[in-house]
Short mmCIF file of C-alpha atoms in Angstrom, two decimals:
data_model
loop_
_atom_site.label_atom_id
_atom_site.label_comp_id
_atom_site.label_asym_id
_atom_site.label_seq_id
_atom_site.Cartn_x
_atom_site.Cartn_y
_atom_site.Cartn_z
CA MET A 42 -93.92 167.78 -11.88
CA THR A 43 -91.63 169.01 -9.12
CA PHE A 44 -93.25 171.19 -6.45
CA ALA A 45 -90.14 172.19 -4.52
CA THR A 46 -86.40 172.04 -4.77
CA ALA A 47 -84.53 169.35 -2.84
CA PRO A 48 -83.29 171.68 -0.06
CA GLN A 49 -86.78 173.12 0.38
CA ARG A 50 -88.27 169.65 0.55
CA ASP A 51 -85.70 168.66 3.19
CA ILE A 52 -86.49 171.73 5.29
CA ALA A 53 -90.21 171.06 4.98
CA ALA A 54 -89.70 167.41 5.96
CA PHE A 55 -87.60 168.40 8.97
CA ALA A 56 -90.23 170.92 10.07
CA LEU A 57 -92.97 168.29 9.85
CA ARG A 58 -90.88 165.77 11.78
CA LEU A 59 -90.02 168.32 14.43
CA PHE A 60 -93.65 169.34 14.82
CA ALA A 61 -94.87 165.75 15.07
CA TRP A 62 -92.23 164.54 17.53
CA ALA A 63 -92.50 167.73 19.57
CA SER A 64 -96.26 167.21 19.82
CA VAL A 65 -95.68 163.71 21.15
CA PHE A 66 -92.94 164.54 23.65
CA VAL A 67 -94.56 167.77 24.85
CA THR A 68 -97.74 165.82 25.54
CA PHE A 69 -95.82 163.37 27.73
CA ALA A 70 -93.96 166.28 29.32
CA PHE A 71 -97.31 167.86 30.14
CA LEU A 72 -98.46 164.65 31.83
CA PHE A 73 -95.19 164.46 33.77
CA GLU A 74 -95.59 168.11 34.80
CA ASN A 75 -98.99 167.26 36.27
CA TRP A 76 -97.39 164.44 38.23
CA LEU A 77 -94.82 166.92 39.55
CA VAL A 78 -97.53 169.43 40.48
CA TYR A 79 -100.18 167.20 42.05
CA TRP A 80 -98.09 164.39 43.51
CA GLN A 81 -94.77 166.10 44.26
CA GLY A 82 -95.95 169.62 45.07
CA GLN A 83 -93.75 171.29 42.44
CA PRO A 84 -94.75 174.57 40.72
CA ARG A 85 -95.91 174.64 37.12
CA LEU A 86 -93.87 175.84 34.18
CA ARG A 87 -95.78 179.12 33.92
CA VAL A 88 -94.68 180.12 37.41
CA GLY A 89 -91.07 179.13 36.88
CA GLY A 90 -91.05 175.56 38.13
CA THR A 91 -87.48 174.30 37.72
CA TRP A 92 -88.36 170.66 37.18
CA ALA A 93 -91.09 171.62 34.73
CA VAL A 94 -88.60 173.69 32.72
CA VAL A 95 -86.19 170.75 32.65
CA THR A 96 -88.98 168.40 31.60
CA TYR A 97 -90.03 170.48 28.60
CA ALA A 98 -86.42 171.19 27.63
CA VAL A 99 -85.70 167.45 27.53
CA ALA A 100 -88.89 166.86 25.54
CA PHE A 101 -87.92 169.44 22.93
CA ALA A 102 -84.34 168.13 22.76
CA LEU A 103 -85.60 164.61 22.08
CA ALA A 104 -87.92 165.95 19.38
CA VAL A 105 -85.03 167.75 17.66
CA LEU A 106 -82.84 164.66 17.92
CA LEU A 107 -85.43 162.37 16.33
CA ALA A 108 -86.26 164.97 13.68
CA PHE A 109 -82.61 165.10 12.64
CA ARG A 110 -82.28 161.34 12.82
CA GLY A 111 -85.37 160.86 10.65
CA GLN A 112 -83.87 162.91 7.83
CA ARG A 113 -82.23 159.69 6.60
CA GLY A 114 -85.61 158.16 5.71
CA PRO A 115 -89.07 159.04 4.44
CA LEU A 116 -91.78 160.72 6.48
CA ARG A 117 -93.78 157.49 6.50
CA ALA A 118 -91.05 155.85 8.58
CA ASP A 119 -91.47 158.42 11.35
CA SER A 120 -95.24 158.14 11.04
CA THR A 121 -94.95 154.38 11.52
CA ARG A 122 -92.78 154.83 14.62
CA ILE A 123 -95.28 157.22 16.19
CA THR A 124 -98.15 154.91 15.28
CA ALA A 125 -96.27 152.08 17.02
CA LEU A 126 -96.09 154.26 20.14
CA ALA A 127 -99.84 154.85 19.90
CA GLY A 128 -100.27 151.09 19.57
CA TRP A 129 -98.36 150.53 22.82
CA ILE A 130 -100.57 153.06 24.61
CA ALA A 131 -103.70 151.39 23.25
CA ARG A 132 -102.54 147.88 24.21
CA SER A 133 -101.55 149.08 27.67
CA ALA A 134 -104.95 150.73 28.06
CA PHE A 135 -106.65 147.47 27.08
CA TRP A 136 -104.75 145.46 29.68
CA LEU A 137 -105.23 148.17 32.30
CA VAL A 138 -108.99 148.16 31.79
CA LEU A 139 -109.19 144.37 31.67
CA LEU A 140 -107.06 143.75 34.77
CA ILE A 141 -108.47 146.50 36.98
CA GLY A 142 -112.06 145.81 36.00
CA SER A 143 -111.78 142.04 36.50
CA VAL A 144 -109.89 142.16 39.82
CA ASP A 145 -112.09 144.92 41.23
CA ALA A 146 -115.21 142.98 40.24
CA VAL A 147 -113.92 139.89 42.09
CA ILE A 148 -113.16 141.96 45.20
CA SER A 149 -116.60 143.60 45.07
CA PHE A 150 -118.30 140.20 44.65
CA LEU A 151 -116.47 138.82 47.68
CA ARG A 152 -117.48 141.90 49.70
CA VAL A 153 -121.11 141.64 48.65
CA GLU A 154 -121.36 137.97 49.56
CA GLY A 155 -119.43 138.40 52.82
CA PHE A 156 -116.54 136.12 51.84
CA LEU A 157 -113.79 138.75 52.06
CA PRO A 158 -113.26 138.85 55.87
CA GLY A 159 -112.83 135.09 55.97
CA LEU A 160 -110.23 135.21 53.21
CA VAL A 161 -108.13 138.24 54.18
CA GLY A 162 -109.27 139.19 57.67
CA GLU A 163 -111.53 141.94 58.98
CA GLN A 164 -108.96 144.75 58.80
CA MET A 165 -107.92 144.02 55.22
CA ALA A 166 -111.56 143.56 54.19
CA THR A 167 -112.33 147.02 55.57
CA GLN A 168 -109.39 148.56 53.72
CA LEU A 169 -110.37 146.87 50.46
CA GLY A 170 -113.75 148.54 50.78
CA LEU A 171 -112.10 151.98 50.59
CA SER A 172 -111.15 153.40 47.20
CA HIS A 173 -108.34 155.38 48.86
CA TRP A 174 -106.73 152.06 49.77
CA ARG A 175 -107.79 149.93 46.84
CA GLY A 176 -106.58 152.55 44.34
CA PRO A 177 -102.88 152.82 45.27
CA TYR A 178 -102.39 149.24 46.53
CA VAL A 179 -104.49 147.26 44.05
CA HIS A 180 -105.23 149.36 40.98
CA MET A 181 -101.84 151.03 40.51
CA PRO A 182 -99.81 147.77 40.53
CA LEU A 183 -102.29 146.36 38.02
CA ALA A 184 -101.89 149.50 35.89
CA ALA A 185 -98.11 149.02 35.93
CA LEU A 186 -98.59 145.41 34.90
CA GLY A 187 -100.81 146.62 32.06
CA LEU A 188 -98.01 148.88 30.80
CA LEU A 189 -95.63 145.92 30.82
CA LEU A 190 -98.09 143.65 29.02
CA GLY A 191 -98.56 146.41 26.44
CA LEU A 192 -94.85 146.07 25.64
CA LEU A 193 -94.86 142.28 25.53
CA THR A 194 -97.98 141.73 23.44
CA ARG A 195 -98.74 142.67 19.86
CA GLY A 196 -101.98 141.02 18.78
CA VAL A 197 -104.33 142.53 21.36
CA SER A 198 -107.41 144.18 19.87
CA PHE A 199 -110.28 146.07 21.42
CA VAL A 200 -112.55 143.64 19.59
CA TRP A 201 -111.92 141.38 22.59
CA LEU A 202 -113.16 144.10 24.91
CA THR A 203 -116.33 144.29 22.82
CA LEU A 204 -116.83 140.57 23.38
CA LEU A 205 -116.25 140.96 27.12
CA VAL A 206 -118.83 143.76 27.32
CA VAL A 207 -121.38 141.52 25.58
CA ILE A 208 -120.57 138.59 27.89
CA VAL A 209 -120.95 140.69 31.07
CA GLN A 210 -124.17 142.20 29.75
CA LEU A 211 -125.45 138.67 29.11
CA ILE A 212 -124.51 137.72 32.69
CA ILE A 213 -126.56 140.68 33.93
CA VAL A 214 -129.61 139.59 31.91
CA ILE A 215 -129.36 135.94 32.97
CA GLY A 216 -128.72 136.87 36.60
CA ARG A 217 -131.63 139.32 36.71
CA PHE A 218 -134.32 137.35 34.90
CA VAL A 219 -133.30 133.76 35.62
CA PHE A 220 -131.74 133.83 39.10
CA SER A 221 -133.13 137.18 40.36
CA TYR A 222 -129.55 138.18 41.23
CA GLU A 223 -128.28 141.67 40.49
CA GLN A 224 -125.45 143.66 42.05
CA PRO A 225 -124.19 147.21 41.34
CA PHE A 226 -120.61 146.12 40.63
CA ILE A 227 -121.69 144.17 37.53
CA THR A 228 -123.34 147.24 36.03
CA ASP A 229 -120.30 149.32 36.96
CA LEU A 230 -118.07 146.84 35.13
CA VAL A 231 -120.09 147.13 31.92
CA ARG A 232 -120.06 150.91 32.18
CA MET A 233 -116.30 150.98 32.74
CA TRP A 234 -115.48 148.61 29.88
CA TYR A 235 -117.88 150.26 27.47
CA ALA A 236 -116.43 153.71 28.20
CA ALA A 237 -112.93 152.37 27.54
CA LEU A 238 -114.08 150.68 24.34
CA PHE A 239 -115.68 153.86 23.05
CA LEU A 240 -112.72 156.11 23.86
CA PHE A 241 -109.66 153.96 23.19
CA SER A 242 -110.89 152.45 19.92
CA SER A 243 -110.96 155.92 18.36
CA ALA A 244 -107.23 155.95 17.59
CA TYR A 245 -107.41 152.51 15.97
CA THR A 246 -110.32 153.70 13.85
CA LEU A 247 -108.29 156.76 12.89
CA VAL A 248 -105.40 154.57 11.71
CA GLU A 249 -107.76 152.44 9.62
CA GLU A 250 -109.54 155.58 8.33
CA GLY A 251 -112.78 154.11 9.59
CA HIS A 252 -114.30 157.30 10.99
CA VAL A 253 -117.41 158.49 9.22
CA ARG A 254 -116.72 161.27 6.74
CA VAL A 255 -119.17 163.68 5.17
CA ASP A 256 -117.63 163.49 1.70
CA VAL A 257 -119.28 166.41 -0.01
CA PHE A 258 -116.01 167.68 -1.49
CA TYR A 259 -113.32 165.35 -0.12
CA ALA A 260 -114.04 162.33 -2.33
CA SER A 261 -113.45 164.29 -5.54
CA MET A 262 -110.21 165.94 -4.36
CA SER A 263 -106.76 165.13 -5.71
CA PRO A 264 -104.37 163.11 -3.49
CA ARG A 265 -102.42 166.27 -2.60
CA ALA A 266 -105.61 168.14 -1.71
CA LYS A 267 -106.72 165.25 0.49
CA ALA A 268 -103.32 165.26 2.18
CA LEU A 269 -103.67 168.98 2.86
CA VAL A 270 -107.15 168.52 4.33
CA ASN A 271 -105.99 165.59 6.50
CA GLY A 272 -102.92 167.43 7.75
CA ILE A 273 -104.68 170.70 8.58
CA GLY A 274 -107.65 168.84 10.04
CA SER A 275 -105.40 166.77 12.31
CA ILE A 276 -103.80 169.94 13.68
CA VAL A 277 -106.68 172.42 13.78
CA LEU A 278 -109.55 170.11 14.67
CA GLY A 279 -107.77 167.13 16.24
CA MET A 280 -104.77 168.27 18.24
CA SER A 281 -106.39 171.50 19.37
CA LEU A 282 -109.35 169.57 20.84
CA MET A 283 -107.05 167.14 22.61
CA TRP A 284 -105.12 170.02 24.17
CA VAL A 285 -108.39 171.57 25.35
CA ILE A 286 -109.27 168.28 27.06
CA LEU A 287 -105.85 167.92 28.68
CA ILE A 288 -105.46 171.53 29.80
CA LEU A 289 -108.97 172.09 31.12
CA GLY A 290 -109.08 168.59 32.60
CA THR A 291 -105.95 169.16 34.70
CA ALA A 292 -105.95 172.91 35.35
CA THR A 293 -106.77 172.69 39.07
CA ARG A 294 -107.45 170.07 41.71
CA ALA A 295 -111.15 170.50 40.96
CA SER A 296 -110.77 169.84 37.23
CA PRO A 297 -112.77 166.93 35.79
CA ILE A 298 -109.80 164.66 34.98
CA ILE A 299 -107.24 165.26 37.68
CA GLY A 300 -109.71 165.96 40.52
CA PRO A 301 -111.36 162.53 40.68
CA PHE A 302 -108.06 160.78 39.96
CA ILE A 303 -105.98 162.27 42.76
CA GLY A 304 -108.89 161.79 45.18
CA TYR A 305 -109.64 158.19 44.11
CA GLU A 306 -113.26 159.22 43.70
CA GLN A 307 -115.76 156.42 44.22
CA GLY A 308 -119.38 156.10 43.17
CA GLN A 309 -122.32 156.30 45.56
CA GLN A 310 -122.93 152.56 45.44
CA THR A 311 -121.48 151.02 48.61
CA PHE A 312 -120.77 147.67 46.96
CA GLY A 313 -120.03 148.89 43.46
CA LEU A 314 -116.65 149.02 41.81
CA ALA A 315 -114.08 151.43 43.25
CA THR A 316 -113.12 152.54 39.74
CA LYS A 317 -115.10 155.73 39.17
CA TYR A 318 -111.92 157.81 39.18
CA TRP A 319 -110.61 155.72 36.28
CA MET A 320 -113.57 156.88 34.21
CA ALA A 321 -112.16 160.40 34.51
CA ALA A 322 -108.64 159.19 33.79
CA PHE A 323 -109.93 157.55 30.60
CA LEU A 324 -110.45 161.03 29.15
CA GLY A 325 -106.79 161.87 29.73
CA ILE A 326 -105.64 158.55 28.24
CA PHE A 327 -107.94 159.10 25.26
CA ALA A 328 -106.59 162.61 24.65
CA THR A 329 -102.98 161.40 24.92
CA LEU A 330 -103.58 158.45 22.61
CA MET A 331 -105.34 160.59 20.02
CA MET A 332 -102.67 163.31 20.23
CA VAL A 333 -99.99 160.75 19.39
CA GLN A 334 -101.99 159.31 16.53
CA PHE A 335 -102.79 162.77 15.15
CA ALA A 336 -99.05 163.46 15.10
CA ALA A 337 -98.59 160.31 13.01
CA SER A 338 -101.44 161.43 10.75
CA VAL A 339 -99.73 164.78 10.14
CA LEU A 340 -96.60 162.98 8.95
CA LYS A 341 -98.65 160.62 6.80
CA ALA A 342 -100.41 163.61 5.24
CA GLY A 343 -97.01 165.23 4.62
CA ALA A 344 -95.82 162.03 2.93
CA ASP A 345 -98.90 162.00 0.71
CA TRP A 346 -98.35 165.67 -0.14
CA ARG A 347 -94.73 165.01 -1.09
CA GLY A 348 -95.66 161.97 -3.16
CA GLU A 349 -93.90 159.37 -1.05
CA PRO A 350 -94.97 155.84 -2.05
CA GLU A 351 -96.47 153.46 0.48
CA THR A 352 -93.29 151.35 0.31
CA GLY A 353 -91.41 154.11 2.15
CA THR A 354 -89.28 155.37 -0.74
CA ILE A 355 -89.79 158.80 -2.24
CA LYS A 356 -90.92 159.04 -5.83
CA ALA A 357 -88.55 160.73 -8.21
CA GLY A 358 -89.50 164.25 -9.21
#
């Protein structure tokens, strides 16, 4: 049974592609706009910021270009490309969390035990104790390295982060009850890694359809009905929530995501990790990662609705 004529199907496919790619590029444009506003002092789009206008115009142009380019193939091909982008974000987030957490824990240990001044000098030891110095000169280079490693690696999984959380928690237990040794930075490391594990694994679970469903009606639906539910749900419940997180989290300098990040906020523990501001940034990374994956899910739902086979070729009729 044919549900639409060929021209209509092509228009529908183009609209889905445009929506998905625009969602991805506008999200990155929004992040870049925040960099312009809070780091470069530029005005926002809503008040006529020139660079913001250019940023969103470029984002939309790229979305149109990829939507036209994707017309040569099935929707699943575009969904796969967007999922690959989400994979890069997830891998980069893994390396970012691993590198920053590990290096910051070593620095904090050296500070606690008084070894740091002898290794780097009194002045550098004092600077390394300040999150305003450790953030831009230690954390940010490590974050850039994490982005690079995300491009160069493919087999990284957050299962490894789960193992690391268990290992550090075991170190805490052994240190506390066997050696009577306990320091705040170890607890901070577990908290940081566990927060990253909880947030960043969500997109992977979405790809594998591992999220818990309350299948009162869904299980008995037809494939096209399921595709409709998945597509609408990704937009109405998924993307809308991610935009709420991003917009409210970066609205002003006092907002919960951007505020701690631009101020390199540190916890109250003197010798804890200087990574509290990353806990706020994790929400922004989570929202971005999920937004990208929801865009891929919309295209996958569209492919299911149109009857595209998993092989990437469209079924006849």
